[in-house]
């Protein structure tokens, strides 16, 4: 294992060095074929201004962010850096760095710029339609992403992550993501899930069905082995998300007999950037739209939260069981979380508490899983920005993005969540 990690480290260092040879803001290494497809610097700056306008006028967590960091200064700094970009990849790298600086380690919100792998994954999931203002399966967006990927490696000398992942055995990917440990034979077992694997969402078109089928087979066999255990603990400490569909399909739907539902409230301002997503949720029956003065009283809502938004949606979330309606696991389900449990993993934790599907144990999560997702494209580069529709509220009215999800059972700071969970199971 240590040798494997060492080899990976050396590989990443070499890869990083080679990528630096194709400097993000230089055209010198590019063949003539690429020059016609490059954006003009003015177009790149237009994309940056478009993003800045979104942040300052439409991003639902911007006021919160300004209380915790200095996004205005970050964008002022990058205003000049963007003007120096000469390649599409340069723009991508700079926008990625800007968003990372804006977010820091403070907010786990969904704000980020999609890379090629995540875009391909989403285009597979929403090939026919999407509840957003853009078509995630649009060929022009895919072409722009492919060009940027090729631009990083104009002579085909660097390994592309897509190629590397397509060559990795599916079973190897699953076994490295899911680990099982029996605590007490016949009574308690831990199923550790590192991430809600983004390969499950797609990314490699000719493998998407094989990946999902392999996961279904894996979890079916796994659950069958432990179906009569009294306690099954899903350990998602440190799990920073992936795909909602992963936990829906692999954990919930396999283990419910009847449809279960969960309702959340998300504050938002109805406008050009999130209007299509809200209307789509509304027309699908998943959400109802209300004026902000109709918002119920919450004990822990931020005093200024209501004044920042004009509307809110009540999001109705339902999970249907598998066709046979027979849960595989017969025992009690537990979920262990910590502050590094974020985004889709936080969403799962909140779902468990909201529906009673499982008992959640540990420390308050990193949050970011309540508000429905939104996506929009930058006008010239076609890079896709992932964000949230609004300001998601926990059951007590606190901001999910900043406070996370509070478990049913809280771990003392000196105790690891799994230890807390086992102790509670043992009646101590």
CSV table of C-alpha atoms in Angstrom, one decimal:
chain,number,residue,atom,x,y,z
A,1,UNK,CA,0.0,0.0,0.0
A,2,UNK,CA,2.8,2.4,0.9
A,3,UNK,CA,4.6,1.7,-2.3
A,4,UNK,CA,1.4,2.3,-4.3
A,5,UNK,CA,0.9,5.6,-2.6
A,6,UNK,CA,4.5,6.6,-3.2
A,7,UNK,CA,4.1,5.8,-6.9
A,8,UNK,CA,0.9,7.8,-7.1
A,9,UNK,CA,2.7,10.7,-5.4
A,10,UNK,CA,5.6,10.6,-7.9
A,11,UNK,CA,3.2,10.3,-10.8
A,12,UNK,CA,1.2,13.3,-9.6
A,13,UNK,CA,4.4,15.4,-9.2
A,14,UNK,CA,5.6,14.5,-12.7
A,15,UNK,CA,2.1,15.2,-14.1
A,16,UNK,CA,2.0,18.5,-12.4
A,17,UNK,CA,5.4,19.4,-13.7
A,18,UNK,CA,4.5,18.5,-17.3
A,19,UNK,CA,1.2,20.5,-17.1
A,20,UNK,CA,3.2,23.5,-16.0
A,21,UNK,CA,5.2,23.3,-19.2
A,22,UNK,CA,1.9,24.2,-20.9
A,23,UNK,CA,1.5,27.4,-18.9
A,24,UNK,CA,-2.1,28.3,-18.2
A,25,UNK,CA,-1.7,31.8,-19.7
A,26,UNK,CA,0.7,31.1,-22.6
A,27,UNK,CA,0.1,30.3,-26.2
A,28,UNK,CA,3.7,29.4,-27.0
A,29,UNK,CA,3.2,25.6,-26.8
A,30,UNK,CA,0.1,25.3,-28.9
A,31,UNK,CA,0.1,24.1,-32.5
A,32,UNK,CA,-1.4,26.2,-35.2
A,33,UNK,CA,-4.5,24.0,-35.3
A,34,UNK,CA,-5.6,25.2,-31.9
A,35,UNK,CA,-5.2,28.9,-32.5
A,36,UNK,CA,-8.5,29.3,-34.3
A,37,UNK,CA,-10.4,27.8,-31.3
A,38,UNK,CA,-8.9,30.0,-28.7
A,39,UNK,CA,-11.0,32.7,-27.0
A,40,UNK,CA,-10.0,36.3,-27.3
A,41,UNK,CA,-8.8,37.9,-24.0
A,42,UNK,CA,-11.8,40.2,-24.2
A,43,UNK,CA,-14.1,37.1,-24.3
A,44,UNK,CA,-12.5,35.6,-21.3
A,45,UNK,CA,-12.9,38.9,-19.4
A,46,UNK,CA,-16.5,39.0,-20.4
A,47,UNK,CA,-17.0,35.5,-18.8
A,48,UNK,CA,-15.3,36.8,-15.6
A,49,UNK,CA,-17.6,39.9,-15.5
A,50,UNK,CA,-20.6,37.6,-16.1
A,51,UNK,CA,-19.6,35.4,-13.1
A,52,UNK,CA,-18.8,38.5,-10.9
A,53,UNK,CA,-22.3,39.9,-11.7
A,54,UNK,CA,-23.8,36.6,-10.7
A,55,UNK,CA,-21.9,36.5,-7.4
A,56,UNK,CA,-22.8,40.1,-6.4
A,57,UNK,CA,-26.4,40.0,-7.5
A,58,UNK,CA,-27.7,36.5,-7.5
A,59,UNK,CA,-25.5,34.1,-5.5
A,60,UNK,CA,-27.8,33.2,-2.5
A,61,UNK,CA,-25.0,32.9,0.0
A,62,UNK,CA,-23.0,36.0,-0.9
A,63,UNK,CA,-24.1,38.1,2.1
A,64,UNK,CA,-23.2,35.2,4.4
A,65,UNK,CA,-19.9,34.8,2.6
A,66,UNK,CA,-19.0,38.5,3.0
A,67,UNK,CA,-19.4,38.1,6.8
A,68,UNK,CA,-16.9,35.2,6.8
A,69,UNK,CA,-14.3,36.2,4.2
A,70,UNK,CA,-13.6,38.9,1.5
A,71,UNK,CA,-15.0,37.7,-1.9
A,72,UNK,CA,-14.9,41.3,-3.2
A,73,UNK,CA,-11.1,41.5,-2.7
A,74,UNK,CA,-10.6,38.1,-4.3
A,75,UNK,CA,-12.5,39.2,-7.4
A,76,UNK,CA,-10.6,42.5,-7.5
A,77,UNK,CA,-7.4,40.6,-7.5
A,78,UNK,CA,-8.5,38.2,-10.2
A,79,UNK,CA,-9.8,41.1,-12.3
A,80,UNK,CA,-6.3,41.8,-13.4
A,81,UNK,CA,-5.2,38.1,-13.6
A,82,UNK,CA,-8.0,37.2,-16.0
A,83,UNK,CA,-6.9,40.0,-18.4
A,84,UNK,CA,-3.5,38.2,-18.7
A,85,UNK,CA,-5.0,34.9,-19.8
A,86,UNK,CA,-4.2,33.7,-23.3
A,87,UNK,CA,-5.7,30.2,-23.4
A,88,UNK,CA,-9.1,28.6,-22.6
A,89,UNK,CA,-7.4,26.3,-20.1
A,90,UNK,CA,-5.9,29.4,-18.5
A,91,UNK,CA,-9.3,30.9,-17.9
A,92,UNK,CA,-10.5,27.6,-16.5
A,93,UNK,CA,-7.6,27.4,-14.1
A,94,UNK,CA,-8.0,31.0,-13.0
A,95,UNK,CA,-11.8,30.7,-12.5
A,96,UNK,CA,-11.2,27.5,-10.5
A,97,UNK,CA,-8.6,29.2,-8.3
A,98,UNK,CA,-10.9,32.2,-7.8
A,99,UNK,CA,-13.8,30.1,-6.7
A,100,UNK,CA,-11.6,28.1,-4.3
A,101,UNK,CA,-10.3,31.3,-2.8
A,102,UNK,CA,-13.9,32.6,-2.4
A,103,UNK,CA,-15.1,29.5,-0.8
A,104,UNK,CA,-12.0,28.8,1.3
A,105,UNK,CA,-12.7,26.3,4.0
A,106,UNK,CA,-15.7,28.2,5.2
A,107,UNK,CA,-18.6,27.4,3.0
A,108,UNK,CA,-19.3,23.9,1.6
A,109,UNK,CA,-21.9,25.2,-0.8
A,110,UNK,CA,-22.1,23.8,-4.3
A,111,UNK,CA,-20.3,26.7,-5.9
A,112,UNK,CA,-17.6,25.4,-8.2
A,113,UNK,CA,-16.7,25.2,-11.9
A,114,UNK,CA,-17.2,21.7,-13.4
A,115,UNK,CA,-14.3,19.9,-14.9
A,116,UNK,CA,-14.5,17.7,-17.9
A,117,UNK,CA,-15.2,14.5,-15.9
A,118,UNK,CA,-18.1,16.0,-13.9
A,119,UNK,CA,-19.6,17.6,-17.0
A,120,UNK,CA,-19.6,14.3,-18.8
A,121,UNK,CA,-21.2,12.7,-15.8
A,122,UNK,CA,-24.0,15.2,-15.7
A,123,UNK,CA,-24.5,15.1,-19.4
A,124,UNK,CA,-25.1,11.4,-19.0
A,125,UNK,CA,-27.6,11.8,-16.2
A,126,UNK,CA,-29.5,14.6,-17.9
A,127,UNK,CA,-29.0,13.7,-21.6
A,128,UNK,CA,-32.7,14.2,-22.5
A,129,UNK,CA,-33.6,17.1,-20.3
A,130,UNK,CA,-32.5,19.1,-17.3
A,131,UNK,CA,-34.3,21.3,-14.8
A,132,UNK,CA,-32.0,24.2,-15.5
A,133,UNK,CA,-31.6,27.0,-18.0
A,134,UNK,CA,-29.0,25.0,-19.9
A,135,UNK,CA,-29.0,21.6,-21.6
A,136,UNK,CA,-26.3,19.7,-19.8
A,137,UNK,CA,-26.1,17.4,-22.8
A,138,UNK,CA,-25.4,20.2,-25.2
A,139,UNK,CA,-22.7,19.3,-27.8
A,140,UNK,CA,-21.3,22.8,-28.0
A,141,UNK,CA,-20.5,22.7,-24.2
A,142,UNK,CA,-18.9,19.3,-24.6
A,143,UNK,CA,-16.9,20.5,-27.5
A,144,UNK,CA,-15.5,23.5,-25.5
A,145,UNK,CA,-14.6,21.2,-22.6
A,146,UNK,CA,-12.9,18.8,-25.0
A,147,UNK,CA,-10.9,21.5,-26.5
A,148,UNK,CA,-9.7,22.8,-23.2
A,149,UNK,CA,-8.7,19.2,-22.2
A,150,UNK,CA,-6.8,18.8,-25.5
A,151,UNK,CA,-5.2,22.3,-25.0
A,152,UNK,CA,-3.6,21.0,-21.8
A,153,UNK,CA,-1.9,18.3,-23.8
A,154,UNK,CA,-1.6,19.5,-27.5
A,155,UNK,CA,0.7,16.8,-28.5
A,156,UNK,CA,-1.0,13.9,-26.7
A,157,UNK,CA,1.9,13.3,-24.3
A,158,UNK,CA,0.0,13.6,-21.0
A,159,UNK,CA,-2.4,11.0,-19.7
A,160,UNK,CA,-6.0,12.3,-19.5
A,161,UNK,CA,-7.9,11.5,-16.4
A,162,UNK,CA,-10.8,10.1,-18.5
A,163,UNK,CA,-8.6,7.6,-20.2
A,164,UNK,CA,-7.0,6.6,-16.9
A,165,UNK,CA,-10.3,6.0,-15.2
A,166,UNK,CA,-11.7,4.1,-18.2
A,167,UNK,CA,-8.8,1.7,-17.9
A,168,UNK,CA,-9.3,1.1,-14.2
A,169,UNK,CA,-11.3,-2.0,-13.4
A,170,UNK,CA,-14.8,-1.2,-12.1
A,171,UNK,CA,-14.6,-3.7,-9.3
A,172,UNK,CA,-11.3,-2.2,-8.1
A,173,UNK,CA,-13.0,1.2,-8.0
A,174,UNK,CA,-15.8,-0.2,-5.9
A,175,UNK,CA,-13.6,-2.1,-3.5
A,176,UNK,CA,-11.4,1.0,-2.9
A,177,UNK,CA,-14.6,3.1,-2.1
A,178,UNK,CA,-16.5,0.7,0.2
A,179,UNK,CA,-15.0,-1.2,3.1
A,180,UNK,CA,-16.8,-3.6,5.6
A,181,UNK,CA,-15.9,-4.3,9.2
A,182,UNK,CA,-17.8,-6.7,11.5
A,183,UNK,CA,-17.8,-5.4,15.1
A,184,UNK,CA,-19.8,-8.3,16.6
A,185,UNK,CA,-20.7,-11.3,14.6
A,186,UNK,CA,-24.5,-11.4,13.9
A,187,UNK,CA,-25.1,-8.1,15.7
A,188,UNK,CA,-23.1,-5.1,14.4
A,189,UNK,CA,-21.4,-4.3,11.1
A,190,UNK,CA,-19.9,-1.1,9.7
A,191,UNK,CA,-20.1,-0.3,6.0
A,192,UNK,CA,-17.6,2.5,5.3
A,193,UNK,CA,-18.3,4.6,2.1
A,194,UNK,CA,-15.6,7.1,1.2
A,195,UNK,CA,-17.6,8.9,-1.4
A,196,UNK,CA,-20.9,8.8,-3.3
A,197,UNK,CA,-18.8,7.9,-6.3
A,198,UNK,CA,-19.0,10.5,-9.2
A,199,UNK,CA,-18.3,7.7,-11.6
A,200,UNK,CA,-21.7,6.4,-10.7
A,201,UNK,CA,-23.2,9.4,-12.4
A,202,UNK,CA,-21.4,8.7,-15.7
A,203,UNK,CA,-18.3,10.4,-16.9
A,204,UNK,CA,-17.4,7.5,-19.2
A,205,UNK,CA,-20.4,6.9,-21.5
A,206,UNK,CA,-19.7,3.4,-22.4
A,207,UNK,CA,-19.2,2.4,-18.8
A,208,UNK,CA,-22.1,4.1,-17.0
A,209,UNK,CA,-24.4,1.2,-17.1
A,210,UNK,CA,-21.7,-1.3,-16.1
A,211,UNK,CA,-20.7,0.9,-13.2
A,212,UNK,CA,-24.2,1.1,-11.9
A,213,UNK,CA,-24.9,-2.6,-12.4
A,214,UNK,CA,-21.7,-3.5,-10.7
A,215,UNK,CA,-22.6,-1.3,-7.7
A,216,UNK,CA,-26.1,-2.8,-7.5
A,217,UNK,CA,-24.6,-6.3,-7.6
A,218,UNK,CA,-22.0,-5.4,-5.0
A,219,UNK,CA,-24.5,-3.9,-2.5
A,220,UNK,CA,-27.1,-6.6,-3.0
A,221,UNK,CA,-24.5,-9.3,-2.1
A,222,UNK,CA,-23.2,-7.1,0.7
A,223,UNK,CA,-26.7,-6.6,2.3
A,224,UNK,CA,-27.6,-10.2,1.8
A,225,UNK,CA,-24.5,-11.2,3.9
A,226,UNK,CA,-25.6,-9.0,6.7
A,227,UNK,CA,-29.4,-8.9,6.3
A,228,UNK,CA,-30.1,-10.3,9.7
A,229,UNK,CA,-27.6,-8.2,11.7
A,230,UNK,CA,-29.2,-6.2,14.4
A,231,UNK,CA,-27.3,-3.0,13.5
A,232,UNK,CA,-25.8,-1.8,10.3
A,233,UNK,CA,-23.7,1.4,10.5
A,234,UNK,CA,-23.0,3.4,7.4
A,235,UNK,CA,-19.8,5.4,8.1
A,236,UNK,CA,-19.7,8.5,6.0
A,237,UNK,CA,-17.3,10.5,8.1
A,238,UNK,CA,-15.1,12.5,5.8
A,239,UNK,CA,-17.4,11.8,2.8
A,240,UNK,CA,-17.6,15.0,0.8
A,241,UNK,CA,-20.4,13.9,-1.5
A,242,UNK,CA,-20.6,12.8,-5.1
A,243,UNK,CA,-24.0,12.0,-6.5
A,244,UNK,CA,-27.4,12.0,-4.8
A,245,UNK,CA,-28.5,9.1,-7.0
A,246,UNK,CA,-25.8,7.0,-5.3
A,247,UNK,CA,-27.2,7.0,-1.8
A,248,UNK,CA,-30.8,7.0,-3.2
A,249,UNK,CA,-30.2,3.8,-5.2
A,250,UNK,CA,-27.6,2.0,-3.2
A,251,UNK,CA,-28.7,2.7,0.4
A,252,UNK,CA,-32.3,3.9,0.6
A,253,UNK,CA,-34.3,2.3,-2.2
A,254,UNK,CA,-32.9,-1.1,-1.4
A,255,UNK,CA,-34.0,-0.9,2.2
A,256,UNK,CA,-37.5,0.6,2.3
A,257,UNK,CA,-40.9,-1.0,1.9
A,258,UNK,CA,-43.0,2.1,1.4
A,259,UNK,CA,-42.4,5.5,-0.1
A,260,UNK,CA,-40.9,8.0,2.3
A,261,UNK,CA,-40.9,11.7,2.1
A,262,UNK,CA,-39.0,14.7,3.3
A,263,UNK,CA,-39.7,18.5,3.1
A,264,UNK,CA,-37.2,21.4,3.2
A,265,UNK,CA,-37.5,25.1,2.8
A,266,UNK,CA,-35.1,27.1,0.7
A,267,UNK,CA,-35.0,30.9,0.5
A,268,UNK,CA,-34.2,32.5,-2.8
A,269,UNK,CA,-34.6,35.5,-5.1
A,270,UNK,CA,-36.6,34.7,-8.2
A,271,UNK,CA,-34.6,35.9,-11.2
A,272,UNK,CA,-32.9,35.1,-14.4
A,273,UNK,CA,-30.2,32.8,-13.0
A,274,UNK,CA,-32.4,30.5,-10.8
A,275,UNK,CA,-35.9,31.1,-12.2
A,276,UNK,CA,-35.8,28.2,-14.8
A,277,UNK,CA,-34.6,25.7,-12.1
A,278,UNK,CA,-37.4,26.8,-9.7
A,279,UNK,CA,-40.0,26.7,-12.4
A,280,UNK,CA,-38.9,23.2,-13.4
A,281,UNK,CA,-39.2,22.0,-9.8
A,282,UNK,CA,-42.6,23.6,-9.6
A,283,UNK,CA,-43.9,22.1,-12.8
A,284,UNK,CA,-42.6,18.6,-11.8
A,285,UNK,CA,-44.5,18.8,-8.6
A,286,UNK,CA,-41.4,18.6,-6.5
A,287,UNK,CA,-41.7,22.2,-5.1
A,288,UNK,CA,-44.2,24.9,-4.3
A,289,UNK,CA,-43.3,28.6,-4.5
A,290,UNK,CA,-44.2,31.1,-1.8
A,291,UNK,CA,-43.6,34.7,-0.9
A,292,UNK,CA,-41.2,35.3,1.9
A,293,UNK,CA,-43.8,36.8,4.2
A,294,UNK,CA,-45.4,33.3,4.3
A,295,UNK,CA,-42.3,31.7,5.8
A,296,UNK,CA,-43.0,30.0,9.2
A,297,UNK,CA,-41.3,31.3,12.3
A,298,UNK,CA,-38.1,29.4,13.1
A,299,UNK,CA,-36.3,29.5,16.5
A,300,UNK,CA,-32.8,29.6,15.0
A,301,UNK,CA,-33.2,31.5,11.7
A,302,UNK,CA,-30.7,34.4,11.1
A,303,UNK,CA,-32.3,37.7,11.9
A,304,UNK,CA,-31.4,39.1,8.5
A,305,UNK,CA,-32.1,36.0,6.4
A,306,UNK,CA,-35.7,36.9,5.5
A,307,UNK,CA,-34.7,40.5,4.5
A,308,UNK,CA,-32.3,39.1,1.9
A,309,UNK,CA,-34.8,37.1,-0.1
A,310,UNK,CA,-38.2,37.7,-1.7
A,311,UNK,CA,-39.4,34.1,-2.0
A,312,UNK,CA,-38.9,30.5,-0.8
A,313,UNK,CA,-39.7,27.1,-2.1
A,314,UNK,CA,-41.0,24.1,-0.1
A,315,UNK,CA,-39.1,21.2,-1.7
A,316,UNK,CA,-40.9,17.9,-1.5
A,317,UNK,CA,-38.5,15.0,-1.6
A,318,UNK,CA,-39.8,11.4,-2.0
A,319,UNK,CA,-38.1,8.1,-2.3
A,320,UNK,CA,-39.8,5.1,-3.8
A,321,UNK,CA,-38.8,1.5,-2.9
A,322,UNK,CA,-37.6,-1.1,-5.3
A,323,UNK,CA,-40.3,-3.0,-7.2
A,324,UNK,CA,-40.3,-6.0,-4.9
A,325,UNK,CA,-40.9,-3.7,-1.9
A,326,UNK,CA,-38.8,-5.9,0.3
A,327,UNK,CA,-36.0,-4.2,2.3
A,328,UNK,CA,-32.8,-6.3,2.3
A,329,UNK,CA,-31.5,-5.2,5.7
A,330,UNK,CA,-33.8,-6.2,8.6
A,331,UNK,CA,-31.8,-4.5,11.4
A,332,UNK,CA,-31.6,-0.9,12.6
A,333,UNK,CA,-29.7,1.5,10.4
A,334,UNK,CA,-27.2,4.0,11.8
A,335,UNK,CA,-25.2,6.7,10.0
A,336,UNK,CA,-21.9,8.1,11.4
A,337,UNK,CA,-21.0,11.7,10.4
A,338,UNK,CA,-18.5,14.4,11.2
A,339,UNK,CA,-17.7,18.0,10.2
A,340,UNK,CA,-16.1,16.7,6.9
A,341,UNK,CA,-19.4,15.1,5.8
A,342,UNK,CA,-20.5,17.6,3.1
A,343,UNK,CA,-22.8,18.2,0.1
A,344,UNK,CA,-24.5,15.0,-1.0
A,345,UNK,CA,-23.3,13.2,2.1
A,346,UNK,CA,-24.8,16.0,4.2
A,347,UNK,CA,-27.9,15.7,2.1
A,348,UNK,CA,-28.2,12.0,3.0
A,349,UNK,CA,-27.7,12.7,6.7
A,350,UNK,CA,-30.4,15.4,6.6
A,351,UNK,CA,-32.7,13.0,4.8
A,352,UNK,CA,-32.1,10.3,7.4
A,353,UNK,CA,-33.1,12.7,10.2
A,354,UNK,CA,-36.0,14.2,8.3
A,355,UNK,CA,-37.6,10.8,7.4
A,356,UNK,CA,-36.4,8.6,10.3
A,357,UNK,CA,-34.7,6.3,7.8
A,358,UNK,CA,-31.7,6.0,10.1
A,359,UNK,CA,-30.3,7.3,13.4
A,360,UNK,CA,-27.5,9.8,12.7
A,361,UNK,CA,-24.6,9.9,15.2
A,362,UNK,CA,-21.5,12.0,15.4
A,363,UNK,CA,-20.6,15.7,15.0
A,364,UNK,CA,-22.4,18.5,13.2
A,365,UNK,CA,-21.8,18.0,9.4
A,366,UNK,CA,-20.1,20.4,7.0
A,367,UNK,CA,-23.4,21.1,5.4
A,368,UNK,CA,-24.2,22.1,1.8
A,369,UNK,CA,-26.9,19.5,1.1
A,370,UNK,CA,-30.2,21.2,1.6
A,371,UNK,CA,-30.7,23.6,-1.3
A,372,UNK,CA,-31.5,22.1,-4.7
A,373,UNK,CA,-28.7,22.4,-7.3
A,374,UNK,CA,-28.5,24.9,-10.1
A,375,UNK,CA,-26.1,25.2,-13.1
A,376,UNK,CA,-25.4,27.9,-15.6
A,377,UNK,CA,-22.8,28.4,-18.3
A,378,UNK,CA,-20.3,31.2,-18.9
A,379,UNK,CA,-21.3,32.8,-22.2
A,380,UNK,CA,-18.1,32.5,-24.2
A,381,UNK,CA,-16.0,29.6,-22.8
A,382,UNK,CA,-19.2,27.5,-22.1
A,383,UNK,CA,-17.7,26.4,-18.8
A,384,UNK,CA,-20.5,25.3,-16.4
A,385,UNK,CA,-20.8,26.7,-12.9
A,386,UNK,CA,-22.4,24.5,-10.3
A,387,UNK,CA,-24.2,26.4,-7.6
A,388,UNK,CA,-27.3,26.3,-5.3
A,389,UNK,CA,-30.8,27.7,-6.0
A,390,UNK,CA,-31.0,29.4,-2.6
A,391,UNK,CA,-30.4,29.5,1.1
A,392,UNK,CA,-31.3,26.1,2.5
A,393,UNK,CA,-32.8,26.0,6.0
A,394,UNK,CA,-32.4,23.2,8.6
A,395,UNK,CA,-35.5,22.1,10.6
A,396,UNK,CA,-34.8,24.8,13.2
A,397,UNK,CA,-34.3,27.6,10.6
A,398,UNK,CA,-30.5,27.7,10.8
A,399,UNK,CA,-28.4,27.9,7.6
A,400,UNK,CA,-27.5,24.4,6.4
A,401,UNK,CA,-24.5,25.8,4.5
A,402,UNK,CA,-22.9,27.4,7.5
A,403,UNK,CA,-24.1,25.2,10.4
A,404,UNK,CA,-24.5,21.8,8.7
A,405,UNK,CA,-26.8,19.1,9.9
A,406,UNK,CA,-27.2,18.3,13.6
A,407,UNK,CA,-27.1,14.5,14.3
A,408,UNK,CA,-29.6,12.7,16.5
A,409,UNK,CA,-26.8,11.8,18.9
A,410,UNK,CA,-23.9,14.1,19.4
A,411,UNK,CA,-20.3,12.8,19.8
A,412,UNK,CA,-18.1,14.4,22.4
A,413,UNK,CA,-15.1,16.1,20.8
A,414,UNK,CA,-12.9,13.5,22.4
A,415,UNK,CA,-14.8,10.6,20.9
A,416,UNK,CA,-14.8,9.5,17.3
A,417,UNK,CA,-18.4,9.2,15.9
A,418,UNK,CA,-18.1,5.5,15.2
A,419,UNK,CA,-17.1,4.9,18.8
A,420,UNK,CA,-20.1,6.9,19.9
A,421,UNK,CA,-22.4,4.9,17.7
A,422,UNK,CA,-21.1,1.5,18.9
A,423,UNK,CA,-21.3,2.7,22.5
A,424,UNK,CA,-24.9,3.7,22.1
A,425,UNK,CA,-25.7,0.4,20.4
A,426,UNK,CA,-24.1,-1.4,23.4
A,427,UNK,CA,-26.3,0.6,25.8
A,428,UNK,CA,-23.4,2.5,27.4
